Amino acid sequence: MTNATADKLIALPGAMLSMREADLMLGGSDKVLEIPVPSFLIEHRNGLVLFDTGCNPRVAVEPEAYWGPLAKLLNVRMSPEMAVDRQIRAHGYDPADVKFVVVSHLHLDHAGGLALFPHAKFFVVKGELPYAYWPDRHAQPAFILEDLLPTRRFDWNEVTEDTDLMGDGSLQMLKTAGHTPGECSLFVRLKQDGPIVLTGDTIHIRAQLETLKGMAIDYDLEQAGESIRRLRRIQDLGEARLWVSHDPDDWANYPHLMK
Ligand SMILES: [Zn+2]
């Protein structure tokens, strides 16, 4: 069975950030965009799957102490109930029932809630974990060591290529590296709403699908461009729709519950 479907896809709100378009995409304008930081909960018959974990709960209380200068630079706004475990509870699930966590990459607005799921099985593209612990100097502020250290003994599984997570075609990790060494996207097949790819930070805003340009802080700009091109092809061929995680229009336009 390679065309099975997941049962539900729920978009969970996280913090809001303010960023110039130019910082999200090379060649962008000075316009400041208000961007969401979602995580996604997926119901699959094998158990609950979480894609990304948002910001650490401490960011809601003491953003500058936890994130350093980036808290102000990104103008992070997060209320305590936006923590991913509280969002999961708000939808009637127990966070302890999350069996699988897939992380698009380990930047501070995606890896903040990792430690909330000590019993889950974690999936990440090989190369991301060591880089997050010991990044290049310029990339260092975007990884928070305290997000990662409590997870050292967790059940981490590193994949080296596209991976069919459940072996049934419903959830597939797509290696779309470049933004970071192990950036990935998640292909989700749904019965009613059809296939959709959660892009993580492979793409930050829809305009990149036209310009095919990455962002200044990308780990490997050429590879990032190739990965954007890959997602654009998926969209153009009608293989799936794309949900660009940080894109304000996608957040406004897609239903936050799909089946
Ligand atoms: Zn990122």
CSV table of C-alpha atoms and ligand atoms in Angstrom, one decimal:
chain,number,residue,atom,x,y,z
A,1,MET,CA,0.0,0.0,0.0
A,2,THR,CA,1.9,3.0,-1.2
A,3,ASN,CA,-1.0,5.5,-1.6
A,4,ALA,CA,-2.4,5.4,2.0
A,5,THR,CA,-3.5,8.6,3.6
A,6,ALA,CA,-3.1,10.2,7.0
A,7,ASP,CA,-6.3,10.9,8.9
A,8,LYS,CA,-6.0,14.6,9.9
A,9,LEU,CA,-3.6,17.5,9.6
A,10,ILE,CA,-3.9,20.2,12.2
A,11,ALA,CA,-1.9,23.5,12.0
A,12,LEU,CA,-0.9,24.7,15.5
A,13,PRO,CA,-0.1,28.4,16.0
A,14,GLY,CA,3.2,29.3,17.6
A,15,ALA,CA,4.8,32.7,18.0
A,16,MET,CA,4.7,35.7,15.6
A,17,LEU,CA,7.9,37.2,14.2
A,18,SER,CA,8.6,40.4,12.3
A,19,MET,CA,11.1,40.2,9.4
A,20,ARG,CA,12.0,42.3,6.4
A,21,GLU,CA,11.2,40.6,3.1
A,22,ALA,CA,14.9,41.2,2.2
A,23,ASP,CA,16.0,39.0,5.2
A,24,LEU,CA,13.7,36.2,4.1
A,25,MET,CA,14.6,36.3,0.4
A,26,LEU,CA,17.7,37.6,-1.4
A,27,GLY,CA,16.6,40.6,-3.5
A,28,GLY,CA,13.5,41.1,-1.4
A,29,SER,CA,12.1,44.5,-0.4
A,30,ASP,CA,12.4,46.4,2.9
A,31,LYS,CA,8.8,45.7,3.7
A,32,VAL,CA,8.4,44.2,7.1
A,33,LEU,CA,6.3,41.0,7.2
A,34,GLU,CA,4.5,39.5,10.2
A,35,ILE,CA,5.2,35.8,9.9
A,36,PRO,CA,3.6,32.9,11.8
A,37,VAL,CA,5.6,30.1,13.4
A,38,PRO,CA,3.4,27.0,13.1
A,39,SER,CA,3.8,23.4,14.0
A,40,PHE,CA,1.7,20.6,12.5
A,41,LEU,CA,0.0,17.7,14.2
A,42,ILE,CA,-0.9,14.7,12.1
A,43,GLU,CA,-3.2,11.9,13.0
A,44,HIS,CA,-2.1,8.6,11.5
A,45,ARG,CA,-3.3,5.2,12.4
A,46,ASN,CA,0.2,4.3,13.7
A,47,GLY,CA,0.0,7.3,16.1
A,48,LEU,CA,0.3,11.0,16.4
A,49,VAL,CA,3.1,12.7,14.3
A,50,LEU,CA,4.4,16.2,15.0
A,51,PHE,CA,6.2,18.2,12.3
A,52,ASP,CA,8.3,20.9,14.0
A,53,THR,CA,7.9,22.0,17.6
A,54,GLY,CA,7.9,25.8,17.6
A,55,CYS,CA,9.6,28.0,20.1
A,56,ASN,CA,10.7,27.0,23.6
A,57,PRO,CA,8.0,27.7,26.2
A,58,ARG,CA,10.5,30.0,28.0
A,59,VAL,CA,10.3,32.4,25.0
A,60,ALA,CA,6.8,33.4,26.2
A,61,VAL,CA,8.2,34.4,29.6
A,62,GLU,CA,11.7,35.7,29.1
A,63,PRO,CA,12.4,36.0,25.4
A,64,GLU,CA,15.6,37.9,25.6
A,65,ALA,CA,17.1,35.8,28.3
A,66,TYR,CA,16.4,32.6,26.3
A,67,TRP,CA,17.0,33.8,22.7
A,68,GLY,CA,19.5,36.6,23.2
A,69,PRO,CA,19.6,39.5,20.7
A,70,LEU,CA,17.5,37.6,18.2
A,71,ALA,CA,14.4,38.1,20.4
A,72,LYS,CA,14.4,41.8,19.8
A,73,LEU,CA,15.7,41.6,16.2
A,74,LEU,CA,12.8,39.2,15.3
A,75,ASN,CA,10.3,41.0,17.6
A,76,VAL,CA,9.1,37.6,18.8
A,77,ARG,CA,5.7,37.5,20.3
A,78,MET,CA,4.5,34.4,22.0
A,79,SER,CA,1.9,33.8,24.7
A,80,PRO,CA,2.3,30.8,27.1
A,81,GLU,CA,-0.6,29.0,25.5
A,82,MET,CA,1.2,29.0,22.2
A,83,ALA,CA,3.7,26.4,23.5
A,84,VAL,CA,3.3,23.3,21.3
A,85,ASP,CA,2.3,21.0,24.2
A,86,ARG,CA,-0.5,23.4,25.3
A,87,GLN,CA,-1.6,23.6,21.7
A,88,ILE,CA,-1.8,19.8,21.4
A,89,ARG,CA,-3.8,19.7,24.6
A,90,ALA,CA,-6.1,22.5,23.3
A,91,HIS,CA,-7.0,20.1,20.5
A,92,GLY,CA,-8.0,17.3,22.9
A,93,TYR,CA,-4.8,15.2,22.6
A,94,ASP,CA,-2.3,14.2,25.2
A,95,PRO,CA,1.3,15.4,24.2
A,96,ALA,CA,2.5,12.0,25.7
A,97,ASP,CA,0.7,10.3,22.8
A,98,VAL,CA,2.9,12.0,20.2
A,99,LYS,CA,4.8,9.0,18.9
A,100,PHE,CA,6.9,10.6,16.1
A,101,VAL,CA,8.5,14.0,15.8
A,102,VAL,CA,9.9,15.1,12.5
A,103,VAL,CA,11.9,18.3,12.5
A,104,SER,CA,12.4,20.4,9.4
A,105,HIS,CA,15.6,21.7,10.9
A,106,LEU,CA,16.9,22.7,14.3
A,107,HIS,CA,16.6,26.5,14.2
A,108,LEU,CA,15.3,28.2,17.4
A,109,ASP,CA,11.7,28.6,16.1
A,110,HIS,CA,11.4,25.0,15.1
A,111,ALA,CA,13.3,23.0,17.7
A,112,GLY,CA,12.1,24.9,20.9
A,113,GLY,CA,9.7,22.2,22.0
A,114,LEU,CA,11.8,19.0,21.3
A,115,ALA,CA,12.3,18.3,25.0
A,116,LEU,CA,8.5,18.1,25.6
A,117,PHE,CA,8.3,14.7,23.9
A,118,PRO,CA,10.8,12.5,25.7
A,119,HIS,CA,9.1,9.2,24.6
A,120,ALA,CA,8.7,10.0,20.9
A,121,LYS,CA,10.8,8.7,18.0
A,122,PHE,CA,12.6,11.6,16.4
A,123,PHE,CA,13.4,11.9,12.7
A,124,VAL,CA,16.0,14.4,11.2
A,125,VAL,CA,18.1,14.5,8.1
A,126,LYS,CA,21.7,13.4,8.8
A,127,GLY,CA,24.1,16.3,9.4
A,128,GLU,CA,21.5,18.6,11.1
A,129,LEU,CA,22.2,17.4,14.7
A,130,PRO,CA,26.0,17.9,14.8
A,131,TYR,CA,25.7,21.2,12.9
A,132,ALA,CA,23.1,22.5,15.4
A,133,TYR,CA,25.4,21.6,18.3
A,134,TRP,CA,28.4,23.2,16.7
A,135,PRO,CA,27.3,25.6,13.9
A,136,ASP,CA,29.4,28.0,11.9
A,137,ARG,CA,30.0,31.2,13.9
A,138,HIS,CA,27.6,33.3,11.9
A,139,ALA,CA,24.8,30.8,12.3
A,140,GLN,CA,25.3,30.2,16.0
A,141,PRO,CA,22.5,32.6,17.3
A,142,ALA,CA,19.9,30.7,15.4
A,143,PHE,CA,20.5,27.5,17.4
A,144,ILE,CA,19.8,27.4,21.1
A,145,LEU,CA,21.9,24.8,22.9
A,146,GLU,CA,19.3,24.5,25.7
A,147,ASP,CA,16.7,23.4,23.1
A,148,LEU,CA,19.0,20.5,22.2
A,149,LEU,CA,20.9,19.3,25.3
A,150,PRO,CA,17.9,17.8,27.1
A,151,THR,CA,17.3,15.6,24.0
A,152,ARG,CA,20.7,13.9,23.8
A,153,ARG,CA,19.4,10.6,25.1
A,154,PHE,CA,16.2,10.7,23.0
A,155,ASP,CA,15.5,8.2,20.2
A,156,TRP,CA,17.0,10.2,17.3
A,157,ASN,CA,16.8,8.6,13.8
A,158,GLU,CA,18.9,10.2,11.1
A,159,VAL,CA,17.9,9.7,7.5
A,160,THR,CA,20.1,10.3,4.5
A,161,GLU,CA,17.5,10.5,1.7
A,162,ASP,CA,13.8,10.9,1.1
A,163,THR,CA,12.1,8.5,3.5
A,164,ASP,CA,8.6,7.0,3.6
A,165,LEU,CA,8.0,7.3,7.3
A,166,MET,CA,5.2,4.8,7.7
A,167,GLY,CA,6.0,2.6,4.8
A,168,ASP,CA,2.6,3.3,3.3
A,169,GLY,CA,3.2,6.5,1.2
A,170,SER,CA,1.2,8.7,3.5
A,171,LEU,CA,4.0,10.6,5.1
A,172,GLN,CA,7.3,11.2,3.3
A,173,MET,CA,10.3,13.2,4.5
A,174,LEU,CA,11.7,15.0,1.5
A,175,LYS,CA,15.4,16.0,1.8
A,176,THR,CA,15.4,19.7,0.8
A,177,ALA,CA,18.7,20.7,2.3
A,178,GLY,CA,20.4,24.1,1.9
A,179,HIS,CA,18.8,26.4,4.4
A,180,THR,CA,20.6,24.2,6.9
A,181,PRO,CA,22.6,21.0,6.2
A,182,GLY,CA,19.6,18.8,7.1
A,183,GLU,CA,16.6,20.9,6.1
A,184,CYS,CA,13.6,18.7,5.1
A,185,SER,CA,10.0,19.0,4.0
A,186,LEU,CA,7.1,16.7,4.8
A,187,PHE,CA,4.8,15.3,2.2
A,188,VAL,CA,1.4,14.5,3.7
A,189,ARG,CA,-1.3,12.6,1.7
A,190,LEU,CA,-4.8,13.3,2.9
A,191,LYS,CA,-8.0,11.6,1.7
A,192,GLN,CA,-10.3,14.7,1.2
A,193,ASP,CA,-7.8,17.5,0.9
A,194,GLY,CA,-5.3,15.6,-1.2
A,195,PRO,CA,-1.5,15.7,-1.0
A,196,ILE,CA,0.3,18.7,0.6
A,197,VAL,CA,3.9,19.4,1.3
A,198,LEU,CA,4.8,21.2,4.5
A,199,THR,CA,7.9,23.1,3.4
A,200,GLY,CA,9.5,23.9,6.8
A,201,ASP,CA,12.1,26.6,6.0
A,202,THR,CA,13.0,25.3,2.6
A,203,ILE,CA,10.9,28.2,1.5
A,204,HIS,CA,10.0,31.1,3.8
A,205,ILE,CA,7.6,33.1,1.6
A,206,ARG,CA,5.7,32.3,-1.6
A,207,ALA,CA,7.7,34.9,-3.6
A,208,GLN,CA,10.7,32.5,-3.5
A,209,LEU,CA,8.8,30.1,-5.7
A,210,GLU,CA,9.1,32.7,-8.5
A,211,THR,CA,12.6,34.1,-7.8
A,212,LEU,CA,14.0,30.7,-6.7
A,213,LYS,CA,16.3,32.6,-4.4
A,214,GLY,CA,17.3,31.6,-0.8
A,215,MET,CA,18.1,33.8,2.1
A,216,ALA,CA,21.3,35.4,3.2
A,217,ILE,CA,21.8,33.1,6.2
A,218,ASP,CA,21.3,29.9,4.3
A,219,TYR,CA,24.0,27.3,4.9
A,220,ASP,CA,24.4,26.5,1.2
A,221,LEU,CA,22.7,29.0,-1.1
A,222,GLU,CA,23.1,26.9,-4.3
A,223,GLN,CA,21.7,23.8,-2.6
A,224,ALA,CA,18.9,26.0,-1.1
A,225,GLY,CA,18.0,27.2,-4.6
A,226,GLU,CA,17.9,23.6,-5.9
A,227,SER,CA,15.6,22.6,-3.1
A,228,ILE,CA,13.2,25.5,-3.8
A,229,ARG,CA,13.3,24.5,-7.5
A,230,ARG,CA,12.3,20.9,-6.4
A,231,LEU,CA,9.3,22.1,-4.4
A,232,ARG,CA,8.3,24.4,-7.2
A,233,ARG,CA,8.3,21.4,-9.6
A,234,ILE,CA,6.2,19.4,-7.2
A,235,GLN,CA,3.7,22.3,-7.3
A,236,ASP,CA,3.8,22.8,-11.0
A,237,LEU,CA,3.3,19.1,-11.8
A,238,GLY,CA,0.3,19.1,-9.5
A,239,GLU,CA,1.9,16.4,-7.3
A,240,ALA,CA,1.0,18.4,-4.2
A,241,ARG,CA,0.1,21.8,-2.9
A,242,LEU,CA,2.7,23.6,-0.8
A,243,TRP,CA,2.2,25.0,2.7
A,244,VAL,CA,5.0,27.5,3.2
A,245,SER,CA,5.3,27.4,7.0
A,246,HIS,CA,6.2,31.1,7.6
A,247,ASP,CA,4.1,32.5,4.7
A,248,PRO,CA,1.4,34.9,6.1
A,249,ASP,CA,-0.9,34.2,3.2
A,250,ASP,CA,-0.7,30.4,3.5
A,251,TRP,CA,-1.4,30.8,7.2
A,252,ALA,CA,-4.5,32.9,6.4
A,253,ASN,CA,-5.8,30.9,3.5
A,254,TYR,CA,-5.3,27.2,4.3
A,255,PRO,CA,-7.8,25.6,6.7
A,256,HIS,CA,-6.1,24.8,9.9
A,257,LEU,CA,-7.8,21.4,10.0
A,258,MET,CA,-7.6,19.2,6.9
A,259,LYS,CA,-8.7,15.6,6.4
B,1,ZN,ZN,15.3,28.3,9.8
